[in-house]
mmCIF file with all atom_site columns, C-alpha atoms in Angstrom:
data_model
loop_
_atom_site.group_PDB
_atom_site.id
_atom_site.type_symbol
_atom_site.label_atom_id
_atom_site.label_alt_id
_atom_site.label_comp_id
_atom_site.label_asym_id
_atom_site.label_entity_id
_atom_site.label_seq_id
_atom_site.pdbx_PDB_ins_code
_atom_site.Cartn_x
_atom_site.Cartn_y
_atom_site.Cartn_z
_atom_site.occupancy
_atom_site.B_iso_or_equiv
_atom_site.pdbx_formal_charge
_atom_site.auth_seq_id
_atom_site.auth_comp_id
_atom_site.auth_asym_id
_atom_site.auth_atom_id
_atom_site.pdbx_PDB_model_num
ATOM 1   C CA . UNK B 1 1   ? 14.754  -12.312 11.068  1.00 37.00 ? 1   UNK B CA 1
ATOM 2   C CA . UNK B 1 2   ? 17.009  -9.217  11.148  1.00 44.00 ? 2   UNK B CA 1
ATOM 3   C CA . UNK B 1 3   ? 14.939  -6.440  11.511  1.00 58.00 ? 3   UNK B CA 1
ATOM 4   C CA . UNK B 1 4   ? 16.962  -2.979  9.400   1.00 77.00 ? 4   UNK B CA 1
ATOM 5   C CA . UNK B 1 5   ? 14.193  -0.990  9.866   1.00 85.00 ? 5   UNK B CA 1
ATOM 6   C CA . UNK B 1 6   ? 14.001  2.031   12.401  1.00 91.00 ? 6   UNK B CA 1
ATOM 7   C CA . UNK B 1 7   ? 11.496  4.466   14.469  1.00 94.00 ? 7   UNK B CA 1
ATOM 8   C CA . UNK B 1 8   ? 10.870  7.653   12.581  1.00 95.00 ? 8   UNK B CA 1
ATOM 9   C CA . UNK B 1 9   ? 9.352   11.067  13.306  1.00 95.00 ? 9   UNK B CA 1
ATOM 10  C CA . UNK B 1 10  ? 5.711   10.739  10.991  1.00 96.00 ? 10  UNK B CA 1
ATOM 11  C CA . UNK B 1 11  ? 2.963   13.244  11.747  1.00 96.00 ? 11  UNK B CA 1
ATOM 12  C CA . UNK B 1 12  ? -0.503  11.982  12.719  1.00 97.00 ? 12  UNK B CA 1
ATOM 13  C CA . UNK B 1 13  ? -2.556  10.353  10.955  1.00 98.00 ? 13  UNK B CA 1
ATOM 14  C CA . UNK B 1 14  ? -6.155  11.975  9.369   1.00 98.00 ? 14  UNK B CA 1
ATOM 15  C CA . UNK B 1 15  ? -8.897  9.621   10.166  1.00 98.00 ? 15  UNK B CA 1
ATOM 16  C CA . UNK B 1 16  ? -11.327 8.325   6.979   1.00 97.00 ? 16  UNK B CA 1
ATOM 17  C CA . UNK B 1 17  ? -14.767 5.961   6.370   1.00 97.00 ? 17  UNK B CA 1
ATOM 18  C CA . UNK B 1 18  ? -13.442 4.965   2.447   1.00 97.00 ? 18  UNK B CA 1
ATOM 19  C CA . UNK B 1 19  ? -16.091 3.598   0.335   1.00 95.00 ? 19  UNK B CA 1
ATOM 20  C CA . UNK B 1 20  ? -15.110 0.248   -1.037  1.00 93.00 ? 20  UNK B CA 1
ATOM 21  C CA . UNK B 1 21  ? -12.970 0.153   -4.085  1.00 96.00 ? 21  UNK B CA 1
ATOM 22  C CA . UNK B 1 22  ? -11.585 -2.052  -6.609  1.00 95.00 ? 22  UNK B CA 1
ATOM 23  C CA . UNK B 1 23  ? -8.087  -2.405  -7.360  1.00 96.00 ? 23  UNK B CA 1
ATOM 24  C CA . UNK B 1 24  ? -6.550  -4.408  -10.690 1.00 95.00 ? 24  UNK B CA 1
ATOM 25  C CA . UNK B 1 25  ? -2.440  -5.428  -10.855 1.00 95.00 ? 25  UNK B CA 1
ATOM 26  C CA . UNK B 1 26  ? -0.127  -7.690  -10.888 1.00 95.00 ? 26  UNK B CA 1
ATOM 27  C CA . UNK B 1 27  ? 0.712   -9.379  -7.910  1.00 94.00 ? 27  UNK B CA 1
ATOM 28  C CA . UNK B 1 28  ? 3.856   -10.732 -6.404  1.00 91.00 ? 28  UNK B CA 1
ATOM 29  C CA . UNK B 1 29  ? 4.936   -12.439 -3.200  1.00 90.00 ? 29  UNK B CA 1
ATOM 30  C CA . UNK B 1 30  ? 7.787   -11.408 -1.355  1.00 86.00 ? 30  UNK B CA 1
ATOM 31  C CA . UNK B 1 31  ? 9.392   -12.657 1.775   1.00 81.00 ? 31  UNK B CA 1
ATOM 32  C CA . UNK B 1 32  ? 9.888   -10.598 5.280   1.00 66.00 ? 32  UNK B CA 1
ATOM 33  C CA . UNK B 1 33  ? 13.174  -11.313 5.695   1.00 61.00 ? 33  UNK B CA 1
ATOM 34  C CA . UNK B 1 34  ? 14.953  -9.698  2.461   1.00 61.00 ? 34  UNK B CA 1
ATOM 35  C CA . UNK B 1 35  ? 12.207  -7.853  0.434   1.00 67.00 ? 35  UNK B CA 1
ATOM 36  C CA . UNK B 1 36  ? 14.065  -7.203  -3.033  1.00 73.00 ? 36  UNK B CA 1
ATOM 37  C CA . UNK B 1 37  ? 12.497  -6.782  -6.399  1.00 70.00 ? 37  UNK B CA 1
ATOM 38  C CA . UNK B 1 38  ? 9.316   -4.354  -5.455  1.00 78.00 ? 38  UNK B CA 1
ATOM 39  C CA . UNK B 1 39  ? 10.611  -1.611  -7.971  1.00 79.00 ? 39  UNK B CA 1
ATOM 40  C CA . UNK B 1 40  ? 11.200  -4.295  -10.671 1.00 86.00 ? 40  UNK B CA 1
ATOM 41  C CA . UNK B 1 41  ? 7.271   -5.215  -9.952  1.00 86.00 ? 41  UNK B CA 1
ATOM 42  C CA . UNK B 1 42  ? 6.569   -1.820  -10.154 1.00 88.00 ? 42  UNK B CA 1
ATOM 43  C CA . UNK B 1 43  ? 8.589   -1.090  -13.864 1.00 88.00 ? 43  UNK B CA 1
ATOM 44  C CA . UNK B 1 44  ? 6.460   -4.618  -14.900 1.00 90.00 ? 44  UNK B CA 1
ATOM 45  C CA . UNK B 1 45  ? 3.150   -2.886  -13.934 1.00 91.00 ? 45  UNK B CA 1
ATOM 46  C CA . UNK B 1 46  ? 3.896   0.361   -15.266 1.00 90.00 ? 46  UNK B CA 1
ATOM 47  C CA . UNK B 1 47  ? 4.683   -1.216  -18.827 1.00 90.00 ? 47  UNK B CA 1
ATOM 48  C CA . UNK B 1 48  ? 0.883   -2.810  -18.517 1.00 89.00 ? 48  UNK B CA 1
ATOM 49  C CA . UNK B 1 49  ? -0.960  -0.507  -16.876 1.00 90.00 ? 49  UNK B CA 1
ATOM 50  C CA . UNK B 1 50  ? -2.296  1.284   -20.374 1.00 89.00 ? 50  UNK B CA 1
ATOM 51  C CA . UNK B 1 51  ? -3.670  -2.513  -20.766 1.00 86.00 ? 51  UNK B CA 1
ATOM 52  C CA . UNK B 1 52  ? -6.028  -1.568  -18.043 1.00 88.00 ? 52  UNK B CA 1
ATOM 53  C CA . UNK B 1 53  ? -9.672  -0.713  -19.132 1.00 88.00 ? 53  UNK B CA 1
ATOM 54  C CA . UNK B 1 54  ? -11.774 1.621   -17.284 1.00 91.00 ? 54  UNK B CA 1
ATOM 55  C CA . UNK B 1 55  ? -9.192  2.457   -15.242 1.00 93.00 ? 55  UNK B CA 1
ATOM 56  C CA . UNK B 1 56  ? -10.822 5.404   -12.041 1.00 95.00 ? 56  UNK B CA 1
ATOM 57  C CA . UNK B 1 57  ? -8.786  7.886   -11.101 1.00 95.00 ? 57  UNK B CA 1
ATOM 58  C CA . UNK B 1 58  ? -4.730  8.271   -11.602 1.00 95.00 ? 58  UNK B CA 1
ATOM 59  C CA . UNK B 1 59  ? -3.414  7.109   -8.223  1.00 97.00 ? 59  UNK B CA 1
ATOM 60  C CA . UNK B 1 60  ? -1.404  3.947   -8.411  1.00 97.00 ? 60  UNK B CA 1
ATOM 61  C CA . UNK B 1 61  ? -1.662  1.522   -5.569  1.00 97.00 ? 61  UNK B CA 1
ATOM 62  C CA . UNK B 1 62  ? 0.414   -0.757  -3.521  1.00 95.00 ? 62  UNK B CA 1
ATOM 63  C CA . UNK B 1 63  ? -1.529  -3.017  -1.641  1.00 96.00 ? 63  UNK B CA 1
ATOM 64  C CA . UNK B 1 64  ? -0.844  -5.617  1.055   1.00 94.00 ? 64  UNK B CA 1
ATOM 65  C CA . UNK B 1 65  ? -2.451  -9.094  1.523   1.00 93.00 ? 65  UNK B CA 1
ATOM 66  C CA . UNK B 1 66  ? -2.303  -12.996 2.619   1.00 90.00 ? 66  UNK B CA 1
ATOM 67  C CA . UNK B 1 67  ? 0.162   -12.403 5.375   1.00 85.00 ? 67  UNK B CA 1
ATOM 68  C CA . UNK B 1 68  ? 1.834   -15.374 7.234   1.00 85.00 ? 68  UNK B CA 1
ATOM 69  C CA . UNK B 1 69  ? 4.679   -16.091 9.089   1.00 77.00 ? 69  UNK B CA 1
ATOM 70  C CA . UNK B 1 70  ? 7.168   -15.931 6.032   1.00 81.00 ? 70  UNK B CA 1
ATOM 71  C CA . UNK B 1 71  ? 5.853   -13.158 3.582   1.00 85.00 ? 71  UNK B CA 1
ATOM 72  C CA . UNK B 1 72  ? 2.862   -11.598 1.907   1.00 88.00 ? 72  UNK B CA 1
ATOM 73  C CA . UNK B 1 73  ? 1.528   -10.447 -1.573  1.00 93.00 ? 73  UNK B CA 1
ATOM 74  C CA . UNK B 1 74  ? 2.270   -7.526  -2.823  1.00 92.00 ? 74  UNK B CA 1
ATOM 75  C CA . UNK B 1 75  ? 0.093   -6.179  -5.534  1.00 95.00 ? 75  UNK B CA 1
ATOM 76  C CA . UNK B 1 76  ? 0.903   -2.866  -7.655  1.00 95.00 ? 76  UNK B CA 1
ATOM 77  C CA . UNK B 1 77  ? -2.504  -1.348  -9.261  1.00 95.00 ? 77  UNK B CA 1
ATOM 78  C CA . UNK B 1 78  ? -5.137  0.952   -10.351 1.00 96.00 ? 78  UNK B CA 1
ATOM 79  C CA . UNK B 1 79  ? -8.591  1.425   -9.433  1.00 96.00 ? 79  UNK B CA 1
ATOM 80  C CA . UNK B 1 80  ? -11.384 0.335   -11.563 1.00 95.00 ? 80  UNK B CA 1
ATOM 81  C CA . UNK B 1 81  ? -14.665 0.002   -12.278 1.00 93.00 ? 81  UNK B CA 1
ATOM 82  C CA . UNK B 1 82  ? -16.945 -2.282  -10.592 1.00 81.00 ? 82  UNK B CA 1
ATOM 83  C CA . UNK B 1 83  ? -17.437 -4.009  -14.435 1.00 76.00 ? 83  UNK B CA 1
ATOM 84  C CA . UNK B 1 84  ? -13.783 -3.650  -15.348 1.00 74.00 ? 84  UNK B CA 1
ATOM 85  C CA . UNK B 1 85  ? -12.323 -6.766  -17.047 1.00 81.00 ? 85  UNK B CA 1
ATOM 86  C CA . UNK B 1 86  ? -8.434  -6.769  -15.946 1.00 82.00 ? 86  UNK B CA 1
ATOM 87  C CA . UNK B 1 87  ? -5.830  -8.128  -18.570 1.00 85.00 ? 87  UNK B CA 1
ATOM 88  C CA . UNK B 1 88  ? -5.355  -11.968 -18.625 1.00 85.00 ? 88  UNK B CA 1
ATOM 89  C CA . UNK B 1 89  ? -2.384  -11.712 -15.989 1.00 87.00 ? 89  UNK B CA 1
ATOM 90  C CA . UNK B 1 90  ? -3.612  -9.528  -13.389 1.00 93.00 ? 90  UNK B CA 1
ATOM 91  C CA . UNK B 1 91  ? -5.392  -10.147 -10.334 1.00 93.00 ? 91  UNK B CA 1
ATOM 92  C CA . UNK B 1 92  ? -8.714  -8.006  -8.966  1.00 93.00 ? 92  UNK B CA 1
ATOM 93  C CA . UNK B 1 93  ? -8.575  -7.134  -5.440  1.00 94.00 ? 93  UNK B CA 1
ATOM 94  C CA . UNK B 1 94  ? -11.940 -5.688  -3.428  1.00 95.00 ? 94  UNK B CA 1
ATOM 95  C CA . UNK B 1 95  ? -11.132 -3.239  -1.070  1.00 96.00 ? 95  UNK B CA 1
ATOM 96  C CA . UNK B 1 96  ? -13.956 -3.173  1.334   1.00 95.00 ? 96  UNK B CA 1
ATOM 97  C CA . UNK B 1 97  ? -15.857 -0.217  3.138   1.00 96.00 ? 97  UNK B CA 1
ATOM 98  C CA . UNK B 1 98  ? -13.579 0.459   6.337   1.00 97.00 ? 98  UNK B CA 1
ATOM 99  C CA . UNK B 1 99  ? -12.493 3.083   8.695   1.00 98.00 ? 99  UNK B CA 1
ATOM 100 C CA . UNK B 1 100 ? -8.581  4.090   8.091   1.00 98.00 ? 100 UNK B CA 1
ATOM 101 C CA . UNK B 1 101 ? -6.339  5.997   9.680   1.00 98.00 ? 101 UNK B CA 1
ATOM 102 C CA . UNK B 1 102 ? -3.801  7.644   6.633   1.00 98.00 ? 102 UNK B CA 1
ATOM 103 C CA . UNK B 1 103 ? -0.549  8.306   7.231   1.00 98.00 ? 103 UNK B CA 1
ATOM 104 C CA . UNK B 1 104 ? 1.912   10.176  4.819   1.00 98.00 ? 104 UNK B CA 1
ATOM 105 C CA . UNK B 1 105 ? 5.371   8.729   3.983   1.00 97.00 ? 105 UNK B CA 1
ATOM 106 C CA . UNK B 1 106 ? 7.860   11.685  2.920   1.00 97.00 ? 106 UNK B CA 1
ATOM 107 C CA . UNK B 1 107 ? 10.663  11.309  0.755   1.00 95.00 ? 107 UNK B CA 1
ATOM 108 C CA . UNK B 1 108 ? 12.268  7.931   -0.613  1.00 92.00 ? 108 UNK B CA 1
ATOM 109 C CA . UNK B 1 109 ? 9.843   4.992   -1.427  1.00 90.00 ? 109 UNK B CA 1
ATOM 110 C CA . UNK B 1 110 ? 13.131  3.121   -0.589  1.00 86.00 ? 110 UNK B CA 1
ATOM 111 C CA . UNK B 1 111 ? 12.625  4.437   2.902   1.00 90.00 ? 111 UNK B CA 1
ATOM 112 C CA . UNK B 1 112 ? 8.927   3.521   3.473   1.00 89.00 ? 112 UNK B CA 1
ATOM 113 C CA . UNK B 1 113 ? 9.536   0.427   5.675   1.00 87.00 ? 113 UNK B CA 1
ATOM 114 C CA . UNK B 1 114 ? 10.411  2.459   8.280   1.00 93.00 ? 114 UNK B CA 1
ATOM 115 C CA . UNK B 1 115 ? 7.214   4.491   7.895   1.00 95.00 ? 115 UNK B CA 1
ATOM 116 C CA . UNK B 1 116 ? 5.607   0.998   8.302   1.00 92.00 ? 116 UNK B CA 1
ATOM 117 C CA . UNK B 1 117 ? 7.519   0.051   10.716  1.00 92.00 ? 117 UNK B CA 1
ATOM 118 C CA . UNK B 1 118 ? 6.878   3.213   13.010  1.00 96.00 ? 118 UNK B CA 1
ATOM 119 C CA . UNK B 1 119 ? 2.992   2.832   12.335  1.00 97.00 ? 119 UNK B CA 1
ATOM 120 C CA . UNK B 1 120 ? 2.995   -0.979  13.430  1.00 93.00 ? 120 UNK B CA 1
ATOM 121 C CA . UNK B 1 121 ? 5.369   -0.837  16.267  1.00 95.00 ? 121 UNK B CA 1
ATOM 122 C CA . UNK B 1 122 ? 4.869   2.791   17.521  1.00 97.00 ? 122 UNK B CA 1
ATOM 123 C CA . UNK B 1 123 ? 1.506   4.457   16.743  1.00 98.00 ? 123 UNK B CA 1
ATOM 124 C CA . UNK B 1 124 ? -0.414  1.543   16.816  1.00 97.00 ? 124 UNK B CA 1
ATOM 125 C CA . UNK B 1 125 ? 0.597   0.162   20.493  1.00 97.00 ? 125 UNK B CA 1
ATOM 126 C CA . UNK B 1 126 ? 0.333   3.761   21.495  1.00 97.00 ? 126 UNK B CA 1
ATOM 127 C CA . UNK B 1 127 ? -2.713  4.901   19.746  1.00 97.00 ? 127 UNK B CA 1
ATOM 128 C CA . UNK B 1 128 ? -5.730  3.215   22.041  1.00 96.00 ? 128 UNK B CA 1
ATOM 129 C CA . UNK B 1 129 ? -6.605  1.398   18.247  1.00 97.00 ? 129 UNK B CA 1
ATOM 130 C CA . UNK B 1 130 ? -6.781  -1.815  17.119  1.00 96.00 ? 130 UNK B CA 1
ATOM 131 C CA . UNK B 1 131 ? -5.976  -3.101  13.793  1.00 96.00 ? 131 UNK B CA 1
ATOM 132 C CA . UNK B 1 132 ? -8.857  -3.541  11.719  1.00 95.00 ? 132 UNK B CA 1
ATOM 133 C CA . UNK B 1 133 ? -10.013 -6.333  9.442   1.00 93.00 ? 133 UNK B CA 1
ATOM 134 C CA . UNK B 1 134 ? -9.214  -4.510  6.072   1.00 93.00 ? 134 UNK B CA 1
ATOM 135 C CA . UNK B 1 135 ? -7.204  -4.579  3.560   1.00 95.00 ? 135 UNK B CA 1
ATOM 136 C CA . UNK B 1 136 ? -3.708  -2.564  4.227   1.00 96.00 ? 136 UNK B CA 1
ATOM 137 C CA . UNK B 1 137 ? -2.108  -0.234  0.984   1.00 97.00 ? 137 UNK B CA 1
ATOM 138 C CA . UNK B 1 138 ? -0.493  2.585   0.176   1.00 96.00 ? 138 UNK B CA 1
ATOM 139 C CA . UNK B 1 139 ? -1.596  5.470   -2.593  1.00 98.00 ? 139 UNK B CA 1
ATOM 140 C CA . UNK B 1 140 ? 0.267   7.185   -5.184  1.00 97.00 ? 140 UNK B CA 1
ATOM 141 C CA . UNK B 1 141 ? -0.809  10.298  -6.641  1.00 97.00 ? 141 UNK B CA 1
ATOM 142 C CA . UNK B 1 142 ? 0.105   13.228  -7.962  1.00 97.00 ? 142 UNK B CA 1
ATOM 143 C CA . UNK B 1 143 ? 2.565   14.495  -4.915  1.00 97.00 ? 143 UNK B CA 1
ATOM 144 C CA . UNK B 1 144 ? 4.758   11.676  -5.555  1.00 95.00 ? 144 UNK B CA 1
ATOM 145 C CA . UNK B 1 145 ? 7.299   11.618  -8.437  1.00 93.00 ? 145 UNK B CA 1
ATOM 146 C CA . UNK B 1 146 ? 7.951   8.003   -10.169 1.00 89.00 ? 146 UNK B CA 1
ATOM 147 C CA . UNK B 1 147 ? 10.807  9.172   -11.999 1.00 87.00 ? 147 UNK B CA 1
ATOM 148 C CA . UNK B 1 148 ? 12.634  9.608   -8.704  1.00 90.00 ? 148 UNK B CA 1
ATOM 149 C CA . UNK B 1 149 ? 11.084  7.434   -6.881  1.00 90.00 ? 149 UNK B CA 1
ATOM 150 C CA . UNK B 1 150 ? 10.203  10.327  -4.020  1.00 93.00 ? 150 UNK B CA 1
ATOM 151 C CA . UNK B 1 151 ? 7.596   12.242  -2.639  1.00 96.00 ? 151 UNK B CA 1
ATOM 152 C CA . UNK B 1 152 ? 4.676   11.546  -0.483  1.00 97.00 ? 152 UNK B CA 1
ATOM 153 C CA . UNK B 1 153 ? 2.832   8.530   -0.418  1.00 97.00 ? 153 UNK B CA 1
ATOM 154 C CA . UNK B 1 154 ? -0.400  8.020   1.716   1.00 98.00 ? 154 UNK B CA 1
ATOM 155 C CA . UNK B 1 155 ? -0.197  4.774   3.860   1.00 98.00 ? 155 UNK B CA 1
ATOM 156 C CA . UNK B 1 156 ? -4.179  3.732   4.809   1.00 98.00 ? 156 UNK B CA 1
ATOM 157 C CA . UNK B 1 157 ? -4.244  1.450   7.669   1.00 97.00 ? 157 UNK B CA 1
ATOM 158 C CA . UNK B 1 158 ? -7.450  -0.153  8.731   1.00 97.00 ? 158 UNK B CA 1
ATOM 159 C CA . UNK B 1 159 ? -8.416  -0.069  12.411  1.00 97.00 ? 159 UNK B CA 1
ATOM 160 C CA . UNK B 1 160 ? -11.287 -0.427  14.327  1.00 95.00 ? 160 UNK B CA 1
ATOM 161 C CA . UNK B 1 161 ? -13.674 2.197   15.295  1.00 83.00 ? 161 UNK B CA 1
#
């Protein structure tokens, strides 16, 4: 696998105990070696996401799970309620209590595999942490700007304590 993405200069990250949460979306899988399609997901979700009862918040979420060798899932959400029913086609994911460390991504959501990349293969070696057994996503909120597709997105990383 060709690897295109590069270190970067990221600040550090703030260190936080979340309280579990529950996300609702649509999910996707998508292969390591070419990942293509993620803003299509994204313009699917968006035209659902009013489907969404008791929806928490207004942060979006991208969030990361069943890695293997070849890919992973890729699910675009919301949070909910605890007693939310999600439409027909989307999936519910738990997000357990867990310590994180949260990084910002600056800029181009195009650019924020090398924000990955850096925490993975940088930080992480570097940082005296271990990778936790939690779930790994990134939050949207306010600072970032869906019409361009820019701005800051926080990257939540679960480690061990």
């Amino acid at each position: 696998m060709e690897n295109r993405c590069k270190f970067i200069e990221m600040a550090a990250p703030r260190f936080v105990n979340l309280s579990g949460m529950l996300i609702a979306g649509i999910a996707a899988r998508y292969n390591m070696a070419k990942i293509e399609g993620v803003d299509q997901h994204w313009s699917r979700f968006a035209e659902r996401v009013g489907f969404v009862p008791e929806r928490v918040g207004s942060a979006y979420y991208g969030v990361y799970r069943n890695f293997d060798g070849s890919g992973f899932e890729y699910i675009t959400g919301v949070e909910v309620s605890g007693h939310s029913v999600a439409p027909e086609d989307f999936v519910t994911v738990p997000i357990k209590d867990h310590f994180y460390a949260v990084f910002e991504h600056h800029g181009s959501a195009v650019d924020m595999g090398d924000s990955h990349y850096t925490i993975r293969h940088k930080w992480l070696p570097e940082s005296g942490y271990d990778l936790g057994d939690g779930t790994v996503f990134e939050k949207y909120d306010h600072r970032f700007d869906p019409n361009t597709g820019t701005g800051v997105v926080e990257i939540w990383l679960p480690i061990k304590e």
